[in-house]
Short mmCIF file of C-alpha atoms and ligand atoms in Angstrom, two decimals:
data_model
loop_
_atom_site.label_atom_id
_atom_site.label_comp_id
_atom_site.label_asym_id
_atom_site.label_seq_id
_atom_site.Cartn_x
_atom_site.Cartn_y
_atom_site.Cartn_z
CA MET A 1 -11.15 161.21 77.15
CA SER A 2 -14.42 161.49 79.13
CA LYS A 3 -16.66 158.45 79.50
CA GLY A 4 -19.29 159.97 77.20
CA THR A 5 -16.68 160.71 74.52
CA ALA A 6 -15.28 157.19 74.80
CA ILE A 7 -18.74 155.66 74.31
CA LEU A 8 -19.39 157.90 71.31
CA ARG A 9 -16.02 156.98 69.82
CA GLN A 10 -16.78 153.27 70.28
CA GLN A 11 -20.19 153.68 68.63
CA ASN A 12 -18.60 155.44 65.67
CA GLU A 13 -16.02 152.64 65.38
CA LYS A 14 -18.79 150.03 65.30
CA ARG A 15 -20.75 152.00 62.70
CA THR A 16 -17.61 152.21 60.55
CA LEU A 17 -17.09 148.44 60.85
CA SER A 18 -20.72 147.82 59.94
CA LEU A 19 -20.49 150.05 56.86
CA LEU A 20 -17.31 148.33 55.67
CA ARG A 21 -18.87 144.90 56.25
CA ILE A 22 -21.90 145.82 54.14
CA ARG A 23 -20.12 147.75 51.37
CA GLY A 24 -17.01 145.59 50.99
CA THR A 25 -14.73 148.56 50.27
CA SER A 26 -15.04 152.27 50.90
CA SER A 27 -12.93 155.40 51.42
CA ARG A 28 -12.53 157.70 54.42
CA GLN A 29 -14.52 160.38 52.56
CA GLU A 30 -17.39 158.02 51.71
CA ILE A 31 -17.58 156.68 55.26
CA ALA A 32 -17.66 160.21 56.71
CA LYS A 33 -20.45 161.19 54.33
CA ALA A 34 -22.50 158.01 54.89
CA LEU A 35 -22.27 158.25 58.69
CA GLY A 36 -22.64 162.04 58.88
CA LEU A 37 -19.32 162.39 60.72
CA SER A 38 -16.31 164.63 60.13
CA LYS A 39 -13.44 163.37 57.97
CA ASN A 40 -11.16 163.97 60.92
CA THR A 41 -13.20 161.64 63.16
CA ILE A 42 -13.19 158.91 60.51
CA SER A 43 -9.45 159.35 59.84
CA LEU A 44 -8.71 158.77 63.54
CA ILE A 45 -10.88 155.64 63.56
CA VAL A 46 -9.37 154.30 60.33
CA ASP A 47 -5.81 154.96 61.56
CA LYS A 48 -6.58 152.92 64.69
CA PHE A 49 -8.06 150.09 62.59
CA LEU A 50 -5.03 150.14 60.25
CA LYS A 51 -2.69 149.88 63.23
CA GLU A 52 -4.71 146.97 64.65
CA GLY A 53 -4.78 145.23 61.27
CA ILE A 54 -8.61 145.24 61.12
CA VAL A 55 -8.63 147.38 57.95
CA GLN A 56 -6.32 147.44 54.92
CA GLU A 57 -5.66 150.07 52.28
CA VAL A 58 -6.27 148.42 48.92
CA GLY A 59 -5.44 151.06 46.31
CA ILE A 60 -6.44 154.50 45.10
CA ASP A 61 -9.85 155.35 43.72
CA GLU A 62 -9.16 156.65 40.17
CA ASN A 63 -12.66 158.09 39.88
CA GLY A 64 -12.39 160.09 43.07
CA GLY A 65 -12.83 163.42 41.25
CA VAL A 66 -11.15 166.61 42.34
CA GLY A 67 -9.30 167.02 45.63
CA ARG A 68 -7.16 164.51 47.47
CA PRO A 69 -7.05 160.97 46.08
CA ARG A 70 -9.41 158.57 47.79
CA ILE A 71 -7.72 155.53 49.24
CA ARG A 72 -9.91 152.43 49.13
CA LEU A 73 -10.27 150.65 52.45
CA ARG A 74 -11.28 147.08 53.08
CA LEU A 75 -12.04 145.09 56.20
CA VAL A 76 -9.73 142.19 56.92
CA PRO A 77 -12.61 139.71 57.30
CA GLU A 78 -10.75 137.27 59.55
CA SER A 79 -10.02 139.97 62.15
CA TYR A 80 -13.22 138.91 63.84
CA LYS A 81 -14.90 135.54 63.64
CA THR A 82 -18.05 133.98 64.95
CA ILE A 83 -19.28 130.49 65.80
CA GLY A 84 -22.73 129.34 64.69
CA LEU A 85 -24.48 126.12 65.71
CA LEU A 86 -27.58 124.34 64.47
CA VAL A 87 -28.92 121.87 67.02
CA GLY A 88 -30.90 118.97 65.54
CA SER A 89 -32.30 115.82 67.13
CA ARG A 90 -29.36 113.60 66.18
CA GLN A 91 -26.55 116.04 65.49
CA CYS A 92 -25.23 119.52 65.95
CA GLN A 93 -23.85 121.23 62.85
CA TYR A 94 -21.33 123.99 63.43
CA VAL A 95 -19.65 126.70 61.38
CA VAL A 96 -16.88 129.15 62.10
CA THR A 97 -17.29 132.21 59.91
CA ASP A 98 -15.37 135.41 59.36
CA TYR A 99 -16.80 138.91 59.82
CA VAL A 100 -18.65 138.81 56.49
CA SER A 101 -20.19 135.37 57.22
CA SER A 102 -17.94 133.35 54.89
CA VAL A 103 -17.60 129.83 56.28
CA LEU A 104 -14.00 129.09 57.38
CA GLU A 105 -14.64 125.77 59.05
CA LYS A 106 -17.65 123.50 59.38
CA GLY A 107 -18.46 120.15 60.88
CA THR A 108 -20.96 117.94 62.62
CA LEU A 109 -21.11 116.66 66.17
CA ALA A 110 -23.14 113.45 66.18
CA MET A 111 -24.81 112.36 69.39
CA ASP A 112 -28.12 111.64 71.06
CA PHE A 113 -29.73 114.98 71.86
CA ARG A 114 -32.75 113.70 73.77
CA GLU A 115 -31.21 114.60 77.14
CA PRO A 116 -30.61 118.39 77.19
CA VAL A 117 -28.12 118.42 80.09
CA GLN A 118 -25.78 115.96 78.37
CA ALA A 119 -26.33 117.56 74.97
CA LEU A 120 -25.38 121.02 76.27
CA GLU A 121 -22.29 119.59 77.97
CA ALA A 122 -21.15 118.14 74.64
CA ILE A 123 -21.98 121.38 72.82
CA GLY A 124 -20.10 123.34 75.49
CA ARG A 125 -16.98 121.18 74.95
CA LEU A 126 -17.28 121.68 71.18
CA CYS A 127 -17.51 125.47 71.60
CA ALA A 128 -14.56 125.57 74.02
CA ARG A 129 -12.45 123.67 71.46
CA LEU A 130 -13.51 126.00 68.62
CA LEU A 131 -12.89 129.12 70.73
CA ALA A 132 -9.38 127.89 71.56
CA LEU A 133 -8.70 127.39 67.83
CA HIS A 134 -10.31 130.71 66.87
CA PRO A 135 -9.61 133.26 69.62
CA GLU A 136 -10.92 136.02 67.28
CA ALA A 137 -14.46 134.63 67.72
CA LEU A 138 -16.82 137.24 69.15
CA GLY A 139 -19.35 134.75 70.46
CA VAL A 140 -21.51 131.71 69.87
CA GLY A 141 -24.89 131.82 68.10
CA VAL A 142 -27.13 128.80 68.66
CA ALA A 143 -30.00 128.01 66.27
CA VAL A 144 -32.60 125.57 67.58
CA PRO A 145 -35.94 124.32 66.33
CA GLY A 146 -39.03 125.27 68.33
CA LEU A 147 -40.27 128.24 70.31
CA VAL A 148 -37.44 130.38 71.67
CA ASP A 149 -37.41 133.43 73.92
CA PRO A 150 -34.27 135.08 72.47
CA GLU A 151 -34.05 137.71 75.22
CA GLN A 152 -33.61 135.05 77.89
CA GLY A 153 -31.89 132.54 75.61
CA LEU A 154 -34.58 130.09 76.68
CA LEU A 155 -35.92 127.28 74.52
CA ARG A 156 -39.57 127.04 75.61
CA PHE A 157 -40.23 123.84 73.72
CA ALA A 158 -39.04 121.94 70.68
CA THR A 159 -41.18 118.97 69.71
CA ASN A 160 -38.58 117.19 67.60
CA LEU A 161 -35.87 117.53 70.27
CA GLY A 162 -38.32 116.72 73.07
CA TRP A 163 -36.89 119.69 75.04
CA ARG A 164 -38.96 121.96 77.25
CA ASN A 165 -37.86 125.12 79.13
CA VAL A 166 -34.12 124.65 78.56
CA ARG A 167 -31.96 127.64 79.55
CA ILE A 168 -29.44 127.27 76.74
CA ARG A 169 -27.76 130.67 77.03
CA GLU A 170 -27.34 130.44 80.79
CA THR A 171 -25.94 126.90 80.62
CA LEU A 172 -23.51 127.51 77.76
CA GLY A 173 -22.67 131.07 78.84
CA SER A 174 -21.51 129.86 82.27
CA LYS A 175 -18.92 127.64 80.56
CA LEU A 176 -17.74 130.01 77.83
CA ASN A 177 -16.16 133.40 78.16
CA VAL A 178 -18.00 134.96 75.20
CA PRO A 179 -21.58 136.12 74.50
CA VAL A 180 -24.05 133.35 73.62
CA ARG A 181 -27.15 134.07 71.52
CA VAL A 182 -30.03 131.58 71.16
CA MET A 183 -32.56 131.85 68.33
CA ASN A 184 -35.21 129.85 66.56
CA LYS A 185 -33.50 128.29 63.53
CA VAL A 186 -35.76 129.89 60.91
CA LYS A 187 -35.37 133.35 62.44
CA ALA A 188 -31.60 132.83 62.68
CA SER A 189 -31.45 131.89 58.97
CA ALA A 190 -33.14 135.15 58.05
CA LEU A 191 -30.14 137.05 59.45
CA ALA A 192 -27.63 135.25 57.20
CA PRO A 193 -26.47 137.09 54.08
CA ALA A 194 -28.45 135.99 51.01
CA PHE A 195 -28.06 137.28 47.47
CA GLU A 196 -27.61 141.03 47.41
CA MET A 197 -28.67 141.28 51.05
CA PRO A 198 -25.73 141.43 53.45
CA ALA A 199 -26.48 140.23 56.99
CA GLY A 200 -28.88 142.49 58.80
CA GLU A 201 -29.05 145.00 55.99
CA ALA A 202 -32.21 144.33 54.00
CA GLY A 203 -34.72 147.12 54.46
CA SER A 204 -37.56 144.63 54.64
CA ALA A 205 -37.60 140.98 53.75
CA PHE A 206 -39.53 137.81 54.43
CA TYR A 207 -37.62 134.56 54.72
CA VAL A 208 -39.34 131.20 54.15
CA SER A 209 -37.87 127.81 55.02
CA ILE A 210 -39.40 124.63 53.60
CA ASP A 211 -37.95 121.40 55.01
CA GLU A 212 -39.34 119.02 57.67
CA GLY A 213 -41.65 121.90 58.55
CA VAL A 214 -42.46 125.27 57.01
CA GLY A 215 -41.45 128.45 58.82
CA GLY A 216 -40.90 132.11 58.14
CA ALA A 217 -39.35 135.25 59.54
CA LEU A 218 -40.03 138.91 58.90
CA LEU A 219 -37.05 141.27 58.76
CA ILE A 220 -37.71 144.96 59.26
CA HIS A 221 -34.73 147.32 58.86
CA GLY A 222 -32.48 144.29 59.11
CA GLN A 223 -33.97 143.14 62.43
CA ILE A 224 -36.23 140.17 63.10
CA TYR A 225 -39.76 141.02 64.12
CA HIS A 226 -40.49 138.45 66.86
CA GLY A 227 -44.04 139.39 67.88
CA ALA A 228 -45.60 139.57 71.35
CA SER A 229 -44.85 135.93 72.22
CA TRP A 230 -42.02 135.13 69.78
CA THR A 231 -44.14 133.39 67.14
CA ALA A 232 -44.32 136.04 64.38
CA GLY A 233 -43.65 134.79 60.86
CA GLU A 234 -45.44 131.41 61.07
CA ILE A 235 -46.27 131.27 57.37
CA GLY A 236 -46.60 127.48 57.62
CA HIS A 237 -49.99 127.91 59.29
CA ILE A 238 -51.59 130.17 56.71
CA CYS A 239 -54.55 128.28 55.26
CA VAL A 240 -54.11 127.76 51.51
CA ASP A 241 -56.78 125.06 51.00
CA PRO A 242 -59.83 125.04 53.33
CA ASP A 243 -60.54 121.43 52.26
CA GLY A 244 -56.91 120.34 52.68
CA PRO A 245 -55.47 117.84 55.18
CA VAL A 246 -55.47 118.42 58.95
CA CYS A 247 -52.28 120.14 60.16
CA SER A 248 -50.25 119.47 63.34
CA CYS A 249 -51.74 122.72 64.71
CA GLY A 250 -55.25 121.23 64.50
CA GLN A 251 -56.46 123.40 61.62
CA ARG A 252 -57.14 122.26 58.08
CA GLY A 253 -55.26 123.09 54.87
CA CYS A 254 -52.23 124.90 56.36
CA LEU A 255 -49.30 125.47 53.98
CA GLU A 256 -47.10 123.23 56.15
CA ALA A 257 -49.53 120.30 55.96
CA LEU A 258 -49.42 120.51 52.16
CA VAL A 259 -45.79 121.22 51.26
CA ARG A 260 -43.50 120.10 54.08
CA LEU A 261 -40.91 117.86 52.46
CA PRO A 262 -41.89 114.46 53.95
CA VAL A 263 -45.48 114.98 52.70
CA LEU A 264 -44.32 116.25 49.33
CA LYS A 265 -41.87 113.38 48.90
CA GLU A 266 -44.67 110.88 49.43
CA ARG A 267 -46.79 112.66 46.83
CA LEU A 268 -43.91 112.85 44.33
CA LEU A 269 -43.17 109.14 44.72
CA LEU A 270 -46.83 108.36 44.19
CA ALA A 271 -46.79 110.44 40.99
CA ALA A 272 -43.60 108.60 39.93
CA ASP A 273 -45.05 105.14 40.67
CA GLY A 274 -42.99 104.74 43.84
CA ALA A 275 -39.51 104.57 42.30
CA GLY A 276 -36.70 106.13 44.35
CA GLU A 277 -38.13 105.77 47.85
CA ASP A 278 -34.66 105.67 49.41
CA LEU A 279 -33.39 108.76 47.63
CA PRO A 280 -33.00 112.04 49.53
CA PHE A 281 -35.55 114.68 48.55
CA PRO A 282 -33.41 116.67 46.05
CA LEU A 283 -32.54 113.51 44.13
CA VAL A 284 -36.21 112.51 43.90
CA ILE A 285 -36.78 115.77 42.02
CA ASP A 286 -33.72 115.27 39.80
CA ARG A 287 -34.73 111.73 38.94
CA HIS A 288 -38.40 112.32 38.20
CA GLU A 289 -38.87 115.89 36.98
CA GLY A 290 -39.12 114.50 33.44
CA SER A 291 -42.48 112.98 34.42
CA ALA A 292 -45.53 115.17 33.72
CA ALA A 293 -47.30 113.89 36.86
CA VAL A 294 -44.29 114.82 39.03
CA ARG A 295 -44.04 118.27 37.43
CA GLU A 296 -47.75 118.76 38.11
CA THR A 297 -47.22 117.88 41.81
CA LEU A 298 -44.33 120.36 42.04
CA ARG A 299 -46.39 123.00 40.27
CA ALA A 300 -49.26 122.49 42.75
CA ALA A 301 -46.79 122.88 45.65
CA GLY A 302 -45.53 126.10 44.05
CA GLU A 303 -49.09 127.40 43.80
CA TYR A 304 -49.68 126.77 47.52
CA VAL A 305 -46.43 128.55 48.43
CA GLY A 306 -47.27 131.39 46.02
CA ALA A 307 -50.71 131.78 47.61
CA ALA A 308 -49.22 132.04 51.12
CA ILE A 309 -46.51 134.46 49.99
CA THR A 310 -49.16 136.63 48.35
CA GLN A 311 -50.67 137.21 51.81
CA VAL A 312 -47.25 138.26 53.14
CA VAL A 313 -46.61 140.58 50.19
CA ASN A 314 -50.02 142.25 50.51
CA LEU A 315 -49.70 142.63 54.30
CA PHE A 316 -46.08 143.77 54.61
CA ASN A 317 -44.92 144.99 51.18
CA PRO A 318 -41.42 143.49 51.64
CA GLU A 319 -38.54 144.29 49.32
CA HIS A 320 -37.31 140.67 49.19
CA ILE A 321 -38.78 137.21 49.64
CA VAL A 322 -36.17 134.48 50.14
CA ILE A 323 -37.27 130.83 49.92
CA ASN A 324 -34.71 128.37 51.27
CA SER A 325 -35.60 124.83 50.19
CA PRO A 326 -34.37 121.93 48.03
CA LEU A 327 -37.43 122.73 45.89
CA HIS A 328 -35.33 125.54 44.41
CA ARG A 329 -33.98 123.02 41.85
CA SER A 330 -37.43 122.50 40.31
CA ASP A 331 -38.32 124.84 37.41
CA SER A 332 -41.99 123.85 37.75
CA PHE A 333 -42.02 124.84 41.42
CA ARG A 334 -40.23 128.18 40.94
CA GLN A 335 -42.39 129.13 37.98
CA ALA A 336 -45.62 128.29 39.83
CA VAL A 337 -44.59 130.40 42.86
CA ALA A 338 -43.72 133.37 40.63
CA ASP A 339 -46.86 133.03 38.47
CA THR A 340 -49.17 132.72 41.48
CA LEU A 341 -47.61 135.76 43.12
CA ALA A 342 -47.82 137.78 39.89
CA GLY A 343 -51.43 136.73 39.36
CA ARG A 344 -52.71 137.23 42.90
CA ALA A 345 -50.71 139.91 44.74
CA LEU A 346 -51.78 143.56 44.69
CA SER A 347 -50.04 145.11 41.71
CA ILE A 348 -47.73 147.62 43.43
CA PRO A 349 -46.25 145.38 46.18
CA GLY A 350 -46.30 142.43 43.73
CA GLU A 351 -44.17 144.31 41.20
CA THR A 352 -41.80 145.66 43.87
CA VAL A 353 -40.90 142.42 45.60
CA LYS A 354 -37.82 140.46 44.50
CA LEU A 355 -38.19 136.70 44.78
CA HIS A 356 -35.10 134.58 45.56
CA PHE A 357 -34.86 130.77 45.61
CA ILE A 358 -31.89 129.32 47.46
CA HIS A 359 -30.88 126.10 49.16
CA ASN A 360 -28.36 126.19 51.98
CA GLU A 361 -28.77 123.79 54.89
CA LEU A 362 -26.12 125.63 56.90
CA LEU A 363 -28.03 128.92 56.79
CA PRO A 364 -29.42 128.61 60.37
CA ALA A 365 -25.89 128.14 61.78
CA ILE A 366 -24.46 130.94 59.59
CA GLY A 367 -27.32 133.23 60.59
CA ALA A 368 -26.91 132.47 64.32
CA GLY A 369 -23.26 133.48 63.92
CA ALA A 370 -24.29 136.63 62.02
CA ALA A 371 -26.56 137.54 64.97
CA ILE A 372 -23.44 137.71 67.16
CA ILE A 373 -21.80 140.12 64.69
CA LEU A 374 -24.91 142.31 64.55
CA ASP A 375 -25.04 142.38 68.39
CA PHE A 376 -21.35 143.33 68.49
CA GLU A 377 -21.97 146.25 66.11
CA ARG A 378 -24.90 147.48 68.21
CA GLU A 379 -23.12 147.27 71.60
ZN1 ZN B 1 -51.23 124.52 60.87
#
């Protein structure tokens, strides 16, 4: 086989894997049609995958129509795995996932992360241990807060870690024998599968994270749009109230200054006469949503988020908006976001967009792992 033919064959194998990951099951005929390849080419690839145990035959398609019966094929998800990390200021959360991003193992490494050299040594030891346990892992995806240059795997700065210009990929990559990918945690989350969107598949989507801060990421054809200096998607700094409080960026009335969870918790407690100060944010909502004043505060937060999302919908016309936040449990919040969007967005993009509310704190780690899978399929 010539070098060119071998490369083409490998590309076709990766495209087949990608299709099976996204569709769940398929047949040789369907794969050939979807990829525009001959049935013979696909049969050779599938035979190789069957021999390697990467793909299984899972029955005959009864509705296959005329001609030869169509045998359903399915990926064996644990053939390939990936490791995803979320680095925080006091801990590092990790997941090991299979090829379709289902979590197989998860845990937390607690330590002081103020000193990057020591932190990366500890993370390196954790990864080495996980790679020894899961030799099928294709690589390590690292999600970090702050401004990241993903091409260099360089964390430019992260205020809450106190890190500046840390070469995470270089440092970890020199210790591990697998690819290492470093991403901003919000952008990493956007690559994780959510609802009907498999990883890296959504035509166009905007992901919003509301926790200690407010961030966003734009997905175009399943890929993150990073912008000229890696800051695209900063929905937290859209102004939603010109008379609002001053934001950490120096401007007034940014979405983040109004709805980031520590600020919102304070406002909810005030509305609830201070009861439940020690409760985590989700439980504050559960305990007090019966109160009209608390519901009004949540509704106001939903209106701010809806106003910011309206700008995104009008500018980019995305197919999906995914909001990852513990606020998802509040009916008042969800309704206010949806009503504001319906009332303010241009009619055509406003009617097209599908709004999803989720809450998954592991999404940045899962998404960082998914980035490794997407890289593997594009190699
Ligand atoms: Zn701001």
